[in-house]
CSV table of C-alpha atoms and ligand atoms in Angstrom, one decimal:
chain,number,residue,atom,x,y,z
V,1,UNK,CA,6.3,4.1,-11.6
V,2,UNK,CA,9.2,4.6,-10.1
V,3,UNK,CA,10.4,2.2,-7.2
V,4,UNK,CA,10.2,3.3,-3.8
V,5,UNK,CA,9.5,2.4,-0.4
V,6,UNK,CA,6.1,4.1,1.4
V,7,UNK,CA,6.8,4.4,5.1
V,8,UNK,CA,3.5,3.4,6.6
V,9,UNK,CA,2.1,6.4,8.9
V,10,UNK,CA,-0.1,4.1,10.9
V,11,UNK,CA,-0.4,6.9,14.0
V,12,UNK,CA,-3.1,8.5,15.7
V,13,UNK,CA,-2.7,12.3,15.1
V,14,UNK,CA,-1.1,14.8,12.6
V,15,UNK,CA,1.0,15.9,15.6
V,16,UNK,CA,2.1,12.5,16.3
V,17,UNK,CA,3.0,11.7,13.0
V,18,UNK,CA,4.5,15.6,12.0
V,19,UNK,CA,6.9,14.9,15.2
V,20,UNK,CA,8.0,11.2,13.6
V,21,UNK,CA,8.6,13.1,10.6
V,22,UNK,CA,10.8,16.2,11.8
V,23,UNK,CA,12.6,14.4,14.3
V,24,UNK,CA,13.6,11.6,12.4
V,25,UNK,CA,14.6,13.5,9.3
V,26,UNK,CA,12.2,11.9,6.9
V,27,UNK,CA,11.3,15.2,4.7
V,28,UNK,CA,9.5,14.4,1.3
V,29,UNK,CA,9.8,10.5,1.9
V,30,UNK,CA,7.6,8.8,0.4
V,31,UNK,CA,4.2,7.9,2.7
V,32,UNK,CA,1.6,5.7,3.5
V,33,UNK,CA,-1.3,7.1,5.3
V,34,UNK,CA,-4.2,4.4,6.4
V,35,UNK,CA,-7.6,4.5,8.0
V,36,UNK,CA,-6.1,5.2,11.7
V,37,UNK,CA,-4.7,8.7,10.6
V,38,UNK,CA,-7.0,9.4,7.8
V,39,UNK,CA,-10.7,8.9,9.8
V,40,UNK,CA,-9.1,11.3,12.5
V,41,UNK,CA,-7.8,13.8,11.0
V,42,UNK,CA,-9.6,13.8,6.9
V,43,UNK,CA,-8.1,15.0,3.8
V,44,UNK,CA,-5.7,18.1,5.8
V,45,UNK,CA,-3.3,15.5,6.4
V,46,UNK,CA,-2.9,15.1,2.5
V,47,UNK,CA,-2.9,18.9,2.4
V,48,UNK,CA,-0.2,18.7,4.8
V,49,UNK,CA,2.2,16.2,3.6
V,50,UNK,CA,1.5,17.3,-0.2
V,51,UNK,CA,3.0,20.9,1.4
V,52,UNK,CA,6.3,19.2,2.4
V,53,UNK,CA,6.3,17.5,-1.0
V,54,UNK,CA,6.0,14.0,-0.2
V,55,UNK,CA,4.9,11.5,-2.4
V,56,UNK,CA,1.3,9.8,-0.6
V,57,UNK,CA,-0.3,6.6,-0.7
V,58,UNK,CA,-3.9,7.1,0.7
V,59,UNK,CA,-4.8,3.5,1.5
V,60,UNK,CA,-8.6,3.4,2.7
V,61,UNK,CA,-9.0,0.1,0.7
V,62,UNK,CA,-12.9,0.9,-0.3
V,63,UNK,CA,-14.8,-2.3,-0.5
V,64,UNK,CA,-19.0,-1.0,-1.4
V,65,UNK,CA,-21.4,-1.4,-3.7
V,66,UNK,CA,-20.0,0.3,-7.0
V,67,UNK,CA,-22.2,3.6,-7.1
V,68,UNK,CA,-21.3,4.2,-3.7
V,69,UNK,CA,-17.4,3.6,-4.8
V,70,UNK,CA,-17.4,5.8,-7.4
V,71,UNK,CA,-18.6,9.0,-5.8
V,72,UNK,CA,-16.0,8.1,-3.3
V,73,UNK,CA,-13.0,7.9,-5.5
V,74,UNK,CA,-14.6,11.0,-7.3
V,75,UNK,CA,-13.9,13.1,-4.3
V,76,UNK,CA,-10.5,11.2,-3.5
V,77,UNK,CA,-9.3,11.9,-6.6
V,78,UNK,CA,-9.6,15.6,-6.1
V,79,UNK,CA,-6.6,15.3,-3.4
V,80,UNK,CA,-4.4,14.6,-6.4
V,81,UNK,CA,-2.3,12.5,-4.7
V,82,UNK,CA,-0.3,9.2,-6.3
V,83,UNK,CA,-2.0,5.8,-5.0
V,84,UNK,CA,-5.4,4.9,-3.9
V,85,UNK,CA,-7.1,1.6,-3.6
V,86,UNK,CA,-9.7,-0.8,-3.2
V,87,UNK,CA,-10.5,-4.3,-2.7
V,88,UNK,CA,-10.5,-6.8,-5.5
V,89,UNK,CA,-12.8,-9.2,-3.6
V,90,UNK,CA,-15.3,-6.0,-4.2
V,91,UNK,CA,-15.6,-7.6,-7.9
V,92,UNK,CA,-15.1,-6.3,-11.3
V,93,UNK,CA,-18.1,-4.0,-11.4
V,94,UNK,CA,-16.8,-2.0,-8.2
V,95,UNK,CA,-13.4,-1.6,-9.5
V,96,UNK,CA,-15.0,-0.4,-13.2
V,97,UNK,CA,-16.7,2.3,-11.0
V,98,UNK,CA,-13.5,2.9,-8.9
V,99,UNK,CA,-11.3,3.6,-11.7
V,100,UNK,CA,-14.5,5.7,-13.5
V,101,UNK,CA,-15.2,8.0,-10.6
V,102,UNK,CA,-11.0,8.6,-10.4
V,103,UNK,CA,-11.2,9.6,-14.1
V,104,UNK,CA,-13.8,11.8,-13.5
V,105,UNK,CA,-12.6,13.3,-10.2
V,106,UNK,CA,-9.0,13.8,-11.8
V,107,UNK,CA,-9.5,15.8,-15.0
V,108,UNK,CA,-7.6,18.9,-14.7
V,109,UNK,CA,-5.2,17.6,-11.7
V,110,UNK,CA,-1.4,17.2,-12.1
V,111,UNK,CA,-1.1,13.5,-10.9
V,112,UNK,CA,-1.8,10.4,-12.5
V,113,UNK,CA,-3.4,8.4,-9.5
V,114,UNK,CA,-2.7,5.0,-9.4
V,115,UNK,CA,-5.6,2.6,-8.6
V,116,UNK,CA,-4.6,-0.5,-7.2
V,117,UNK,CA,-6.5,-3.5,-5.6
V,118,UNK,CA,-5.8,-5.5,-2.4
V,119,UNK,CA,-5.6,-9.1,-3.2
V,120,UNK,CA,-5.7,-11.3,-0.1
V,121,UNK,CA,-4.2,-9.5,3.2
V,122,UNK,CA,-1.1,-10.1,4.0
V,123,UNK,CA,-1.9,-10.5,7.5
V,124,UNK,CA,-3.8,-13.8,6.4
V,125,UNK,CA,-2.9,-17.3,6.2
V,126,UNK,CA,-4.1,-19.9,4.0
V,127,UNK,CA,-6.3,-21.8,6.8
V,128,UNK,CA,-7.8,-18.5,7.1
V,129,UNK,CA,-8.6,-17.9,4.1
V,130,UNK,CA,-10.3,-21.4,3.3
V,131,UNK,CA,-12.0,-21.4,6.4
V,132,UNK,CA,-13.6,-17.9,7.4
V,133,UNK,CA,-13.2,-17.0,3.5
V,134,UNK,CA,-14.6,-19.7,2.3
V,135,UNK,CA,-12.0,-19.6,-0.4
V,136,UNK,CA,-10.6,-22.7,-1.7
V,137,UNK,CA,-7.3,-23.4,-3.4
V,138,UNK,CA,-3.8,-21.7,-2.4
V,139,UNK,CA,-3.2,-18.2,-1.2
V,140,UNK,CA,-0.9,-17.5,-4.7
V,141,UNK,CA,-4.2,-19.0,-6.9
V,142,UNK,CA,-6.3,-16.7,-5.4
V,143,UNK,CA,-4.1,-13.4,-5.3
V,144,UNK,CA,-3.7,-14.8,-9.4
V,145,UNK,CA,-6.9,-14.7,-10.1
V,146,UNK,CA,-7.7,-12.0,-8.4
V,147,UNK,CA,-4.9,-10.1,-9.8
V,148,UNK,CA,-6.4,-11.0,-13.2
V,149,UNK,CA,-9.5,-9.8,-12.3
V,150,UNK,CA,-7.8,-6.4,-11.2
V,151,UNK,CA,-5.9,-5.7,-14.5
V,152,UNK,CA,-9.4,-6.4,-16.4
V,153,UNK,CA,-11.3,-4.2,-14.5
V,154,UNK,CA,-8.4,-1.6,-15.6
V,155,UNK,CA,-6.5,-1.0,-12.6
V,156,UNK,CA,-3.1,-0.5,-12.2
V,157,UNK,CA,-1.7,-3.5,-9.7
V,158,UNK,CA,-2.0,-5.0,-6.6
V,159,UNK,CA,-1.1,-5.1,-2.9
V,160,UNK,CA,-0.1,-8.7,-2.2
V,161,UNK,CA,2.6,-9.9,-0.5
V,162,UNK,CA,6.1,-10.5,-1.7
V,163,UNK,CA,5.9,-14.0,-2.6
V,164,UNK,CA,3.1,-13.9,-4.9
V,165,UNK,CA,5.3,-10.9,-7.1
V,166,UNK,CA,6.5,-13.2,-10.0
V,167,UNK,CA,3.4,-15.2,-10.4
V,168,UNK,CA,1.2,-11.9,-10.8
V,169,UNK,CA,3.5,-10.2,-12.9
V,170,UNK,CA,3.5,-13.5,-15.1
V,171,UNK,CA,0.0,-13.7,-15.1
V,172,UNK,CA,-1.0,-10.1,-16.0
V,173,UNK,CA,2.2,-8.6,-17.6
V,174,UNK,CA,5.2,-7.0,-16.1
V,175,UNK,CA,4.4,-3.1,-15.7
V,176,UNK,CA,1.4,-4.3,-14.0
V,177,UNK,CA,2.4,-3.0,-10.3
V,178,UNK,CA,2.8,-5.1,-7.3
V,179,UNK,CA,2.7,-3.0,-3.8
V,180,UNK,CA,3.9,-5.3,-1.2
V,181,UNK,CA,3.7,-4.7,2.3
V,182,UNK,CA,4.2,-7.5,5.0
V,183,UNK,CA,8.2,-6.0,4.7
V,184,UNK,CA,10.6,-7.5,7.6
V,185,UNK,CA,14.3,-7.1,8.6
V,186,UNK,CA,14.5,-10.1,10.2
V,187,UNK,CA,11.7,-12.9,10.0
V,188,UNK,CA,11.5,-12.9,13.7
V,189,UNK,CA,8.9,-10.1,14.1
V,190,UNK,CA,5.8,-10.7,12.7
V,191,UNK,CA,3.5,-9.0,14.2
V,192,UNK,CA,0.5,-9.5,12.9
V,193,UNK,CA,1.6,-10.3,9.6
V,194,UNK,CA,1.4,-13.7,8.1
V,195,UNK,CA,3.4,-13.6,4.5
V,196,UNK,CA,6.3,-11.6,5.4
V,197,UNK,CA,9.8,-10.8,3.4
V,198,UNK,CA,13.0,-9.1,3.7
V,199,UNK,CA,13.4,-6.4,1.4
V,200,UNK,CA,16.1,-8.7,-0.3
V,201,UNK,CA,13.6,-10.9,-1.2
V,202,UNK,CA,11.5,-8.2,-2.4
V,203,UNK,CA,14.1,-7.0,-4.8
V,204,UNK,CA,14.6,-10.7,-6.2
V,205,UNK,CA,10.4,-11.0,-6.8
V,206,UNK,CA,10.4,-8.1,-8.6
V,207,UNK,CA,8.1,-5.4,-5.9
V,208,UNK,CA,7.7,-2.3,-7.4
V,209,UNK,CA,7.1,-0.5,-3.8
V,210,UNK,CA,7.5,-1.5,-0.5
V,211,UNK,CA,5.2,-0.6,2.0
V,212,UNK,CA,7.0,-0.5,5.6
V,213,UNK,CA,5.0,0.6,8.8
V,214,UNK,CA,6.5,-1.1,12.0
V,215,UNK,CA,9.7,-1.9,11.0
V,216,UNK,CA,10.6,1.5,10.6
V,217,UNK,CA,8.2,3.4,12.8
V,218,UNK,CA,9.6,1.0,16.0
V,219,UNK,CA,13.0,1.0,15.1
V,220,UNK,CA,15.9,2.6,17.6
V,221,UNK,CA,16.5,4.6,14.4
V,222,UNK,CA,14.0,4.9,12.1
V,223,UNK,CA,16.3,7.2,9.4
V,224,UNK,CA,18.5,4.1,9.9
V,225,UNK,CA,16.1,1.6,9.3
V,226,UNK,CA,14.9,3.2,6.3
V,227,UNK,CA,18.6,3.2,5.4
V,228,UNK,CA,18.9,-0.1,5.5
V,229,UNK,CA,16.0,-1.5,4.2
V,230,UNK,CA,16.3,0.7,1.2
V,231,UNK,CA,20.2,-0.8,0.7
V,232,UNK,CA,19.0,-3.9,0.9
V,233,UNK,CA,16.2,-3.6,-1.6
V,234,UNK,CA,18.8,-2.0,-4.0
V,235,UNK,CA,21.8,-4.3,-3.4
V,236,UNK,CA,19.7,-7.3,-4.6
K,1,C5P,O1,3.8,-2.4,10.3
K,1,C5P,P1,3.7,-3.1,9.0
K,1,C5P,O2,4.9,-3.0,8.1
K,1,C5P,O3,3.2,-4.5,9.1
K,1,C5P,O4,2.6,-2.3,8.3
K,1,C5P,C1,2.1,-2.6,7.0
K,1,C5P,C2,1.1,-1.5,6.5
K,1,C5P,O5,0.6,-1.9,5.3
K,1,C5P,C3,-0.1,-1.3,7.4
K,1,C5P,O6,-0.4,0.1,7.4
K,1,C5P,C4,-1.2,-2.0,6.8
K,1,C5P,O7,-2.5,-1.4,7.0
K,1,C5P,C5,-0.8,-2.0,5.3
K,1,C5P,N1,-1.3,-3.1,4.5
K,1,C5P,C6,-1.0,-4.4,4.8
K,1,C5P,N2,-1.5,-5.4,4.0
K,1,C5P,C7,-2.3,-5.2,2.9
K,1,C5P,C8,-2.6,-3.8,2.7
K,1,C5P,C9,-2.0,-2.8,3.4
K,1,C5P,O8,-0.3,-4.7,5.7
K,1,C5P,N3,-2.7,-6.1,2.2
């Protein structure tokens, strides 16, 4: 897949977001579009952005039992669009069905989907994740293993932060996809992100896409921004 950075269309309304677009001259970027947008404003806004040829990550992260995930990804599929995922921590047998009910909901569609997994989110931290999780062991073990558990259950990479890249490329082979969001300019605005990179970094660890939201969508300039993050990325 080819490497590019999905700005992160975390808005409210098609409006919203069709005005970030237009006035910021980001035409046929590639795009993120999450829960907030998606829940509002259902599949039109693929329609939409499909029109004004834009290459779409639909990132609902489905996380049910693995009858109910399939008939979902059956009818996502149908939107023919290039990423979807789920969550790994859903287990082997719901990403089986994930991947199945993609197949099935893709036959005659021009797109290969993608199906990817979310690891561990990047807005958690280790303590987090051994306390509340109940996971034990280090953020990068469990974003391995679950990683491993992802390519077995046939899907196509991960979402996981920038500095777990090498390790799950290692561990499951190297055209398996890492999708890292968490992507900063300058370490100094987290938000509410806890494993953060520049795009630099991202480069160095091998990310196949970037996933940007705020420091783009917040920016003075967000053409610019783009600009910028995408030199970076390709400068090494
Ligand atoms: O604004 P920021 O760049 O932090 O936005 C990151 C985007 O990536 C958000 O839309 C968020 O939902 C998404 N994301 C994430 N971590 C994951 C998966 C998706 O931050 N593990």
């Amino acid at each position: 897949m080819k490497p590019s950075i999905y700005i992160a269309l975390d808005f409210t309304t098609w409006k919203e977001t069709d005005e970030f677009i237009q006035m910021h001259q980001l035409q046929g970027l590639p795009v993120k579009v999450g829960m907030e947008l998606y829940y509002r404003e259902g599949p039109r806004v693929i329609e939409k952005l499909k029109a004004n040829n834009h290459p779409i990550f639909l990132d609902l992260k489905l996380h049910d039992i693995p009858s109910t995930v399939r008939k979902a990804m059956k009818n996502l599929a149908t939107l023919d669009i290039d990423i979807l995922n789920v969550h790994a921590l859903g287990g082997r047998k719901m990403m089986e069905q994930a991947k199945e009910g993609i197949l099935s909901g893709s036959s005659g569609y021009q797109k290969e989907t993608k199906l990817i997994a979310v690891t561990i989110l990047t807005s958690m931290n280790q303590k987090e994740m051994n306390l509340e999780l109940s996971l034990t062991g280090s953020i990068l073990a469990n974003t391995v293993q679950l990683s491993k558990l992802a390519k077995e259950s046939g899907m196509d990479g991960v979402v996981c932060s920038v500095h777990e890249a090498p390790q799950i490329k290692q561990a499951c082979t190297p055209s398996f996809l890492t999708v890292t969001p968490g992507i900063r300019l300058e370490e100094s605005n987290r938000h509410d992100q806890e494993r953060i990179a520049t795009p630099r970094i991202a480069r160095q660890n091998s990310s196949d896409i970037l996933v940007v939201g705020r420091s783009i969508t917040e920016a003075k300039s967000p053409y610019h921004a783009y600009e910028q993050i995408n030199k970076e990325w390709e400068d090494k």
